[in-house]
Tab-separated table of C-alpha atoms in Angstrom:
chain	number	residue	atom	x	y	z
S	1	MET	CA	0.382	0.309	-0.087
S	2	ALA	CA	1.954	2.873	-1.479
S	3	ALA	CA	1.969	5.692	0.383
S	4	VAL	CA	-0.900	8.618	0.520
S	5	ARG	CA	0.120	11.587	-2.397
S	6	ALA	CA	-0.154	15.236	-1.432
S	7	GLY	CA	-2.998	15.377	-4.040
S	8	GLU	CA	-5.960	13.221	-2.016
S	9	PHE	CA	-4.362	15.459	1.007
S	10	ALA	CA	-5.297	18.605	-0.707
S	11	ALA	CA	-9.252	16.081	-1.901
S	12	LEU	CA	-9.553	14.831	2.333
S	13	GLN	CA	-9.787	19.035	3.101
S	14	SER	CA	-13.380	18.071	2.105
S	15	LEU	CA	-13.659	17.042	5.399
S	16	LEU	CA	-13.692	20.831	6.356
S	17	LYS	CA	-17.523	20.598	5.321
S	18	ALA	CA	-18.260	17.435	7.425
S	19	PRO	CA	-21.382	18.287	9.594
S	20	SER	CA	-20.445	17.244	12.507
S	21	ARG	CA	-16.953	15.367	14.609
S	22	ASP	CA	-19.497	11.379	14.140
S	23	ALA	CA	-19.721	11.986	10.644
S	24	VAL	CA	-16.363	12.523	10.003
S	25	ARG	CA	-16.329	9.390	11.797
S	26	GLN	CA	-18.483	7.237	10.079
S	27	LEU	CA	-17.243	7.532	6.974
S	28	CYS	CA	-13.761	7.042	7.614
S	29	ARG	CA	-15.543	3.355	9.006
S	30	GLU	CA	-16.998	3.466	5.860
S	31	CYS	CA	-14.377	3.667	3.104
S	32	PHE	CA	-12.117	1.675	5.334
S	33	ALA	CA	-14.031	-1.631	5.780
S	34	SER	CA	-15.435	-0.296	1.157
S	35	PRO	CA	-12.800	-2.257	-1.051
S	36	PRO	CA	-11.700	-0.345	-3.982
S	37	ALA	CA	-14.394	-0.958	-6.429
S	38	GLY	CA	-17.099	-0.068	-3.971
S	39	LEU	CA	-15.686	3.948	-3.794
S	40	GLY	CA	-17.687	4.705	-7.161
S	41	PRO	CA	-21.240	4.490	-4.567
S	42	LEU	CA	-19.437	4.934	-0.906
S	43	ALA	CA	-19.686	8.629	-3.128
S	44	GLN	CA	-22.112	9.643	-4.027
S	45	ARG	CA	-24.662	7.878	-1.457
S	46	ALA	CA	-22.042	8.877	1.309
S	47	CYS	CA	-20.828	12.457	0.289
S	48	PRO	CA	-23.598	14.604	-1.331
S	49	GLY	CA	-22.924	17.658	1.658
S	50	LEU	CA	-19.381	16.875	1.452
S	51	ALA	CA	-18.357	18.469	-2.062
S	52	ALA	CA	-18.640	20.422	-5.510
S	53	GLY	CA	-19.498	17.666	-7.169
S	54	PRO	CA	-19.308	13.509	-8.178
S	55	GLU	CA	-14.971	14.241	-8.933
S	56	GLU	CA	-14.918	16.132	-6.013
S	57	ALA	CA	-16.802	12.932	-3.603
S	58	GLU	CA	-14.836	10.358	-5.410
S	59	GLN	CA	-11.504	11.732	-4.879
S	60	LEU	CA	-12.528	11.848	-1.083
S	61	VAL	CA	-13.886	8.607	-0.286
S	62	SER	CA	-10.558	7.495	-2.717
S	63	ALA	CA	-8.456	9.898	0.289
S	64	LEU	CA	-9.603	8.449	3.366
S	65	HIS	CA	-9.941	5.062	1.604
S	66	HIS	CA	-6.202	4.511	0.550
S	67	LEU	CA	-5.447	6.599	4.064
S	68	THR	CA	-7.497	4.614	6.371
S	69	ARG	CA	-5.464	1.401	4.928
S	70	HIS	CA	-2.324	2.300	4.431
S	71	VAL	CA	-1.917	3.287	8.218
S	72	VAL	CA	-3.287	-0.545	8.387
S	73	TYR	CA	-1.176	-2.043	6.750
S	74	ARG	CA	2.211	-0.264	8.174
S	75	GLY	CA	1.187	-0.964	11.601
S	76	LEU	CA	0.833	2.178	12.710
S	77	THR	CA	-0.209	2.703	16.373
S	78	ARG	CA	1.226	5.887	18.089
S	79	ALA	CA	-0.285	9.656	17.386
S	80	GLU	CA	3.227	10.401	16.083
S	81	GLU	CA	3.259	7.964	13.499
S	82	ILE	CA	0.530	8.762	11.963
S	83	LEU	CA	0.580	13.460	11.946
S	84	CYS	CA	4.111	12.267	10.490
S	85	LEU	CA	1.357	11.769	7.858
S	86	PHE	CA	0.078	14.977	7.192
S	87	PRO	CA	2.108	17.460	5.063
S	88	GLU	CA	3.193	20.251	7.044
S	89	SER	CA	0.152	22.697	5.240
S	90	PHE	CA	-2.716	20.337	6.737
S	91	HIS	CA	-5.378	21.992	8.556
S	92	GLN	CA	-4.383	21.037	11.963
S	93	ASN	CA	-7.776	20.447	13.674
S	94	LEU	CA	-8.567	18.815	10.887
S	95	LYS	CA	-5.376	16.559	11.340
S	96	ASN	CA	-5.714	15.640	14.273
S	97	LEU	CA	-9.272	14.152	14.585
S	98	LEU	CA	-9.181	11.744	11.757
S	99	THR	CA	-5.596	10.806	13.725
S	100	LYS	CA	-8.647	9.816	16.507
S	101	ILE	CA	-10.659	8.774	14.225
S	102	ILE	CA	-7.844	6.248	13.145
S	103	LEU	CA	-6.658	5.325	16.927
S	104	GLU	CA	-9.563	4.641	17.827
S	105	ASN	CA	-10.566	2.007	14.826
S	106	ILE	CA	-6.968	1.605	14.083
S	107	SER	CA	-7.186	-2.324	15.735
S	108	ALA	CA	-10.163	-3.545	15.229
S	109	TRP	CA	-9.389	-2.183	11.246
S	110	ARG	CA	-6.426	-4.696	12.187
S	111	THR	CA	-8.527	-7.914	12.868
S	112	GLU	CA	-10.601	-6.962	10.202
S	113	ALA	CA	-7.751	-6.943	7.070
S	114	GLN	CA	-6.094	-10.163	9.293
S	115	ALA	CA	-9.855	-12.328	9.529
S	116	SER	CA	-10.459	-11.440	5.767
S	117	GLN	CA	-7.242	-12.814	4.281
S	118	ILE	CA	-6.643	-15.057	1.433
S	119	SER	CA	-6.330	-18.413	2.952
S	120	LEU	CA	-7.480	-21.706	2.056
S	121	PRO	CA	-10.899	-23.349	3.208
S	122	ARG	CA	-11.043	-22.634	6.864
S	123	LEU	CA	-12.068	-25.254	9.389
S	124	VAL	CA	-15.394	-23.967	11.463
S	125	ASP	CA	-17.203	-25.894	14.006
S	126	MET	CA	-16.747	-28.818	13.913
S	127	ASP	CA	-19.202	-32.300	16.001
S	128	TRP	CA	-18.899	-35.932	16.350
S	129	ARG	CA	-20.338	-39.278	17.460
S	130	VAL	CA	-19.335	-42.600	18.349
S	131	ASP	CA	-20.513	-45.120	17.554
S	132	ILE	CA	-21.003	-48.806	18.107
S	133	LYS	CA	-20.724	-51.665	15.539
S	134	THR	CA	-22.937	-54.745	16.026
S	135	SER	CA	-23.470	-56.163	12.684
S	136	SER	CA	-22.487	-56.582	8.902
S	137	ASP	CA	-23.155	-58.843	5.848
S	138	SER	CA	-19.182	-60.348	6.566
S	139	ILE	CA	-20.369	-61.006	10.621
S	140	ASN	CA	-23.405	-61.229	12.551
S	141	ARG	CA	-22.240	-59.994	15.590
S	142	MET	CA	-19.343	-57.754	16.439
S	143	ALA	CA	-18.921	-54.603	18.583
S	144	VAL	CA	-16.553	-52.533	16.618
S	145	PRO	CA	-16.555	-48.750	18.010
S	146	THR	CA	-15.795	-46.665	15.542
S	147	CYS	CA	-15.988	-42.257	15.323
S	148	LEU	CA	-17.902	-40.309	12.643
S	149	LEU	CA	-16.054	-36.345	12.744
S	150	GLN	CA	-17.919	-33.516	10.532
S	151	LEU	CA	-16.297	-31.196	9.997
S	152	LYS	CA	-17.421	-28.130	8.450
S	153	ILE	CA	-15.408	-26.229	6.414
S	154	GLN	CA	-16.058	-22.455	5.060
S	155	GLU	CA	-14.491	-21.374	1.668
S	156	ASP	CA	-12.877	-17.978	0.860
S	157	VAL	CA	-14.210	-15.587	2.246
S	158	ALA	CA	-12.965	-13.368	0.351
S	159	LEU	CA	-14.299	-15.285	-2.418
S	160	CYS	CA	-17.758	-15.312	-1.124
S	161	GLY	CA	-18.418	-11.889	-0.322
S	162	ASN	CA	-21.124	-12.026	2.267
S	163	SER	CA	-22.619	-15.191	1.174
S	164	PRO	CA	-20.146	-17.458	3.119
S	165	VAL	CA	-19.974	-20.783	1.359
S	166	VAL	CA	-19.954	-23.883	3.416
S	167	SER	CA	-19.697	-26.813	3.361
S	168	ALA	CA	-19.970	-30.416	5.598
S	169	LEU	CA	-17.891	-33.258	5.678
S	170	THR	CA	-18.513	-36.657	7.477
S	171	VAL	CA	-15.023	-38.513	8.483
S	172	GLU	CA	-15.213	-42.457	9.414
S	173	LEU	CA	-12.673	-43.163	11.725
S	174	SER	CA	-11.375	-46.324	12.982
S	175	LYS	CA	-9.350	-46.027	16.995
S	176	GLU	CA	-6.380	-46.730	14.709
S	177	THR	CA	-7.198	-43.817	12.268
S	178	LEU	CA	-7.326	-41.922	14.960
S	179	ASP	CA	-4.363	-42.955	17.424
S	180	THR	CA	-2.637	-42.652	14.616
S	181	MET	CA	-4.232	-38.722	13.731
S	182	LEU	CA	-3.475	-37.768	17.707
S	183	GLU	CA	0.247	-38.418	16.733
S	184	GLY	CA	0.441	-36.632	13.995
S	185	LEU	CA	-1.336	-33.514	16.244
S	186	GLY	CA	0.285	-34.846	18.735
S	187	ARG	CA	3.844	-33.564	16.849
S	188	ILE	CA	2.187	-30.563	15.790
S	189	ARG	CA	1.422	-29.932	19.244
S	190	ASP	CA	4.887	-30.103	20.083
S	191	GLN	CA	6.537	-28.232	17.468
S	192	LEU	CA	4.584	-25.707	18.109
S	193	SER	CA	5.632	-25.218	22.327
S	194	ALA	CA	9.200	-25.582	20.874
S	195	VAL	CA	8.833	-22.624	18.868
S	196	ALA	CA	6.868	-20.348	21.143
S	197	ASN	CA	9.674	-21.614	23.760
S	198	LYS	CA	12.432	-20.505	21.686
D	1	MET	CA	-27.436	-84.430	9.322
D	2	GLY	CA	-28.690	-82.632	12.567
D	3	LEU	CA	-28.353	-78.601	12.615
D	4	LEU	CA	-25.172	-77.613	11.683
D	5	ASN	CA	-23.760	-74.882	13.876
D	6	PHE	CA	-22.101	-72.999	10.989
D	7	THR	CA	-25.034	-72.198	8.054
D	8	ARG	CA	-28.587	-72.887	8.180
D	9	ASP	CA	-29.365	-73.496	4.551
D	10	PRO	CA	-29.791	-76.996	3.496
D	11	VAL	CA	-26.100	-78.142	2.502
D	12	PRO	CA	-24.674	-79.101	-1.266
D	13	GLU	CA	-25.594	-82.418	-1.508
D	14	ALA	CA	-21.537	-83.131	-3.274
D	15	VAL	CA	-20.063	-81.873	0.048
D	16	SER	CA	-20.668	-85.227	1.508
D	17	GLY	CA	-19.037	-86.660	-1.320
D	18	ASP	CA	-16.570	-84.575	-0.823
D	19	MET	CA	-16.013	-85.745	2.615
D	20	HIS	CA	-15.445	-89.321	1.743
D	21	ASN	CA	-13.166	-88.526	0.195
D	22	LEU	CA	-11.454	-85.805	1.997
D	23	ASN	CA	-10.710	-88.351	4.601
D	24	GLN	CA	-8.816	-90.968	1.803
D	25	LEU	CA	-6.289	-87.892	2.499
D	26	SER	CA	-3.336	-88.869	4.490
D	27	ALA	CA	-2.434	-86.548	7.577
D	28	GLN	CA	0.849	-85.341	6.555
D	29	GLN	CA	-1.802	-84.507	2.902
D	30	PHE	CA	-4.117	-83.383	4.644
D	31	SER	CA	-2.234	-80.909	7.073
D	32	ALA	CA	-0.439	-79.353	4.276
D	33	LEU	CA	-3.871	-79.064	1.878
D	34	THR	CA	-5.003	-76.877	5.879
D	35	GLU	CA	-2.702	-75.200	5.860
D	36	VAL	CA	-2.604	-73.598	1.667
D	37	LEU	CA	-6.643	-73.128	2.852
D	38	PHE	CA	-5.816	-71.053	5.631
D	39	ARG	CA	-2.466	-69.404	3.403
D	40	PHE	CA	-5.281	-67.697	1.581
D	41	LEU	CA	-8.301	-67.420	4.161
D	42	THR	CA	-5.873	-64.732	5.637
D	43	GLU	CA	-4.519	-63.324	2.933
D	44	PRO	CA	-7.957	-63.126	0.225
D	45	LYS	CA	-5.741	-61.322	-2.212
D	46	GLU	CA	-3.248	-63.782	-3.134
D	47	VAL	CA	-5.730	-65.471	-5.188
D	48	GLU	CA	-3.295	-66.617	-8.248
D	49	ARG	CA	-0.697	-67.632	-5.183
D	50	PHE	CA	-3.956	-69.937	-3.804
D	51	LEU	CA	-4.637	-71.322	-7.209
D	52	THR	CA	-1.162	-72.245	-7.983
D	53	GLN	CA	-0.804	-74.382	-4.627
D	54	LEU	CA	-3.889	-76.621	-5.289
D	55	SER	CA	-2.250	-77.319	-8.219
D	56	ASP	CA	0.693	-78.614	-6.978
D	57	PHE	CA	-0.338	-79.866	-4.609
D	58	ALA	CA	-3.158	-81.566	-7.089
D	59	THR	CA	0.351	-82.703	-9.181
D	60	MET	CA	2.653	-83.466	-6.227
D	61	ASN	CA	0.033	-86.632	-4.268
D	62	LYS	CA	-1.542	-87.925	-7.964
D	63	ILE	CA	-4.825	-86.547	-7.108
D	64	SER	CA	-6.796	-84.590	-10.250
D	65	LEU	CA	-7.634	-80.857	-9.966
D	66	GLY	CA	-11.011	-80.377	-10.494
D	67	PRO	CA	-12.351	-82.249	-7.848
D	68	LEU	CA	-9.860	-81.321	-5.405
D	69	LYS	CA	-11.263	-77.440	-6.470
D	70	ASN	CA	-13.895	-78.950	-5.677
D	71	ILE	CA	-12.913	-80.216	-2.344
D	72	VAL	CA	-11.975	-77.253	-0.987
D	73	LYS	CA	-14.996	-75.710	-2.046
D	74	SER	CA	-16.811	-77.781	0.061
D	75	ILE	CA	-14.260	-77.633	3.147
D	76	LEU	CA	-14.466	-73.691	2.670
D	77	LEU	CA	-18.431	-73.550	3.847
D	78	VAL	CA	-17.722	-74.356	6.939
D	79	PRO	CA	-14.386	-72.186	7.433
D	80	ASN	CA	-17.077	-69.384	5.983
D	81	GLY	CA	-19.957	-69.116	7.758
D	82	ALA	CA	-18.106	-70.352	11.105
D	83	LEU	CA	-15.953	-66.893	10.706
D	84	LYS	CA	-19.840	-65.080	10.017
D	85	ARG	CA	-21.307	-66.538	12.944
D	86	ASN	CA	-17.839	-66.482	15.571
D	87	LEU	CA	-17.737	-70.031	16.102
D	88	SER	CA	-16.356	-71.887	18.258
D	89	SER	CA	-13.155	-74.315	17.305
D	90	GLU	CA	-15.556	-76.967	19.360
D	91	GLN	CA	-18.801	-75.863	16.690
D	92	VAL	CA	-16.975	-76.008	14.121
D	93	ARG	CA	-15.272	-79.316	14.541
D	94	ALA	CA	-18.823	-80.923	15.507
D	95	ASP	CA	-20.154	-79.685	12.088
D	96	PHE	CA	-17.384	-81.055	10.841
D	97	ILE	CA	-17.728	-84.569	12.419
D	98	ALA	CA	-22.293	-83.847	10.940
D	99	LEU	CA	-20.458	-83.019	7.269
D	100	GLY	CA	-18.573	-86.821	7.538
D	101	LEU	CA	-14.632	-86.244	7.905
D	102	SER	CA	-13.454	-87.586	10.567
D	103	GLU	CA	-13.181	-86.959	13.431
D	104	GLU	CA	-8.914	-86.950	13.620
D	105	LYS	CA	-8.793	-84.830	10.790
D	106	ALA	CA	-11.951	-82.210	12.666
D	107	SER	CA	-10.464	-81.967	15.186
D	108	TYR	CA	-7.173	-80.743	13.007
D	109	PHE	CA	-8.747	-78.597	11.245
D	110	ALA	CA	-10.299	-76.836	14.355
D	111	GLU	CA	-6.713	-76.273	15.842
D	112	GLN	CA	-6.009	-74.011	13.008
D	113	TRP	CA	-9.413	-72.654	13.242
D	114	LYS	CA	-8.379	-71.897	17.181
D	115	VAL	CA	-5.097	-70.733	16.178
D	116	ASN	CA	-6.182	-68.743	12.423
D	117	SER	CA	-9.323	-67.088	13.897
D	118	PRO	CA	-8.146	-63.513	15.261
D	119	THR	CA	-6.564	-62.790	12.375
D	120	LEU	CA	-9.157	-64.187	10.307
D	121	THR	CA	-12.441	-61.980	12.646
D	122	ARG	CA	-9.657	-59.129	11.739
D	123	LEU	CA	-10.168	-58.409	8.489
D	124	ALA	CA	-14.159	-59.290	8.143
D	125	VAL	CA	-14.036	-56.269	10.623
D	126	GLY	CA	-12.095	-54.079	8.460
D	127	GLN	CA	-14.265	-55.102	5.303
D	128	THR	CA	-16.370	-53.662	7.210
D	129	LEU	CA	-18.861	-50.042	5.656
D	130	MET	CA	-16.723	-47.249	6.242
D	131	ILE	CA	-17.811	-43.957	5.191
D	132	ASN	CA	-15.743	-41.849	4.155
D	133	GLN	CA	-12.831	-43.116	5.334
D	134	LEU	CA	-9.850	-41.058	6.812
D	135	ILE	CA	-7.490	-42.812	4.872
D	136	ASP	CA	-4.311	-40.097	5.339
D	137	MET	CA	-3.356	-36.414	6.895
D	138	GLU	CA	-0.846	-34.581	5.524
D	139	TRP	CA	-0.363	-30.690	8.434
D	140	LYS	CA	2.274	-27.994	7.453
D	141	PHE	CA	2.019	-24.990	10.035
D	142	GLY	CA	3.987	-21.039	9.240
D	143	VAL	CA	3.770	-17.997	10.218
D	144	THR	CA	1.825	-15.071	8.052
D	145	ALA	CA	4.440	-12.768	6.957
D	146	GLY	CA	2.330	-10.246	5.752
D	147	SER	CA	-0.146	-10.203	2.819
D	148	SER	CA	-1.854	-7.065	0.653
D	149	GLU	CA	-3.497	-5.290	3.659
D	150	LEU	CA	-0.922	-5.916	6.691
D	151	GLU	CA	3.032	-5.691	5.745
D	152	LYS	CA	4.094	-7.170	9.576
D	153	VAL	CA	2.126	-9.695	10.397
D	154	GLY	CA	2.925	-13.009	11.449
D	155	SER	CA	0.560	-14.721	13.092
D	156	ILE	CA	0.619	-19.063	13.380
D	157	PHE	CA	-1.911	-21.359	10.864
D	158	LEU	CA	-1.959	-24.668	10.383
D	159	GLN	CA	-2.703	-26.561	7.128
D	160	LEU	CA	-4.018	-29.777	7.021
D	161	LYS	CA	-5.143	-31.966	4.155
D	162	LEU	CA	-7.630	-34.589	4.969
D	163	VAL	CA	-7.933	-38.063	2.377
D	164	VAL	CA	-11.411	-39.020	2.563
D	165	LYS	CA	-12.391	-42.937	0.679
D	166	LYS	CA	-15.975	-42.010	-1.512
D	167	GLY	CA	-16.483	-44.271	-2.487
D	168	SER	CA	-14.406	-46.317	-5.107
D	169	GLN	CA	-12.215	-42.899	-5.068
D	170	MET	CA	-9.778	-40.948	-2.801
D	171	GLU	CA	-10.988	-37.352	-2.768
D	172	ASN	CA	-8.504	-34.166	-1.265
D	173	VAL	CA	-10.190	-31.921	2.026
D	174	TYR	CA	-6.975	-28.617	2.814
D	175	MET	CA	-8.192	-26.337	5.222
D	176	GLU	CA	-6.432	-24.169	7.763
D	177	LEU	CA	-7.117	-23.741	10.924
D	178	THR	CA	-5.765	-20.157	13.365
D	179	LEU	CA	-3.953	-21.507	16.448
D	180	PRO	CA	-6.375	-21.589	18.823
D	181	GLN	CA	-8.859	-24.036	16.828
D	182	PHE	CA	-6.459	-26.469	15.882
D	183	TYR	CA	-5.601	-26.329	20.112
D	184	SER	CA	-9.949	-27.744	20.573
D	185	PHE	CA	-9.387	-29.495	17.588
D	186	LEU	CA	-6.846	-32.051	19.424
D	187	HIS	CA	-8.694	-30.951	22.654
D	188	GLU	CA	-11.977	-32.962	21.055
D	189	MET	CA	-10.235	-35.924	19.015
D	190	GLU	CA	-8.494	-36.321	22.497
D	191	ARG	CA	-12.036	-36.519	23.674
D	192	ILE	CA	-12.647	-38.922	21.209
D	193	LYS	CA	-9.655	-41.257	22.271
D	194	THR	CA	-11.348	-41.672	25.361
D	195	SER	CA	-14.302	-42.145	24.389
D	196	LEU	CA	-13.575	-44.828	21.995
D	197	GLU	CA	-11.399	-46.718	24.186
D	198	SER	CA	-14.072	-46.795	27.599
D	199	PHE	CA	-16.219	-48.931	24.838
D	200	SER	CA	-13.747	-51.367	23.049
């Protein structure tokens, strides 16, 4: 996420026309949350009073989106770091307000960015039951315990947008398979603690 | 013929004739034939090997292969039924005697049955239907260093690949878990193990 350009800071000055601090706050949140493709409609919706025309509205929304995302990308956490981004000539009070708003939201935004990053399908839920097999076509009487495991897997959030696709996979494990699996999982746990202790 | 343990259905006519022929074999020949049979029963996929061994036996003992195969078919009726019904070795012996086999040979076969039945039972259980059986699990874990939204991340991820047998095909299922999810997954697996063990 490249640094914010001078022209974009100029566009941000339109926020001086905002009716209240809360309006600015709301706009910041919406601009961060919107994907680049959604900025056009957002500009039309959110900025009728703020900008002279549609072009100015788009520039404002785009600049705010870029600024918020840039701060999250760089992992800036202190007021001084954020204040440094603004040019000397920028309106003092607006600069302080924007920095304050960003600091309020930064950790929520960071968490959201991490949650929505690309990944393999994610495990979202897991259920299990243990059955005892008492009979089959090859043996009339037996008492073999077996486990049914249901895994709910959600496709990549980035691909699904607001309607995540969750598929359920039911798997059967014998006792031997479960033991082998636990052995593997135990090894993962040991390696994780070795890494954590370093 | 009284009630048999290994089956409720009437036994084919040819069986008593085959038992009579079996009685003509010497103890040594019967023991060799029994060995061939049990080797096949414990490794049912080795059909080629079984047929070769049968034909070697036929040649060595100057018996024609055709009648030998019929005899073997008759004999195999008993262990197959016995396996299905979890019969004891005494019951197997009693059935062979009821079919016409000599006491000596019936006792010998029943002994061999006792020795081999744990393996055979395990095989039969293994053949029992399993839905979407988990065949294999591969995993890797690592650290996410950065992304297009976050320059520095440093979070741990775990990726699992499960190989599942769906019908006759294998399907690979890929998924990712966060660290807390991994720990609760591990915890649930341990609970399942405790539960399975209490039923074994």
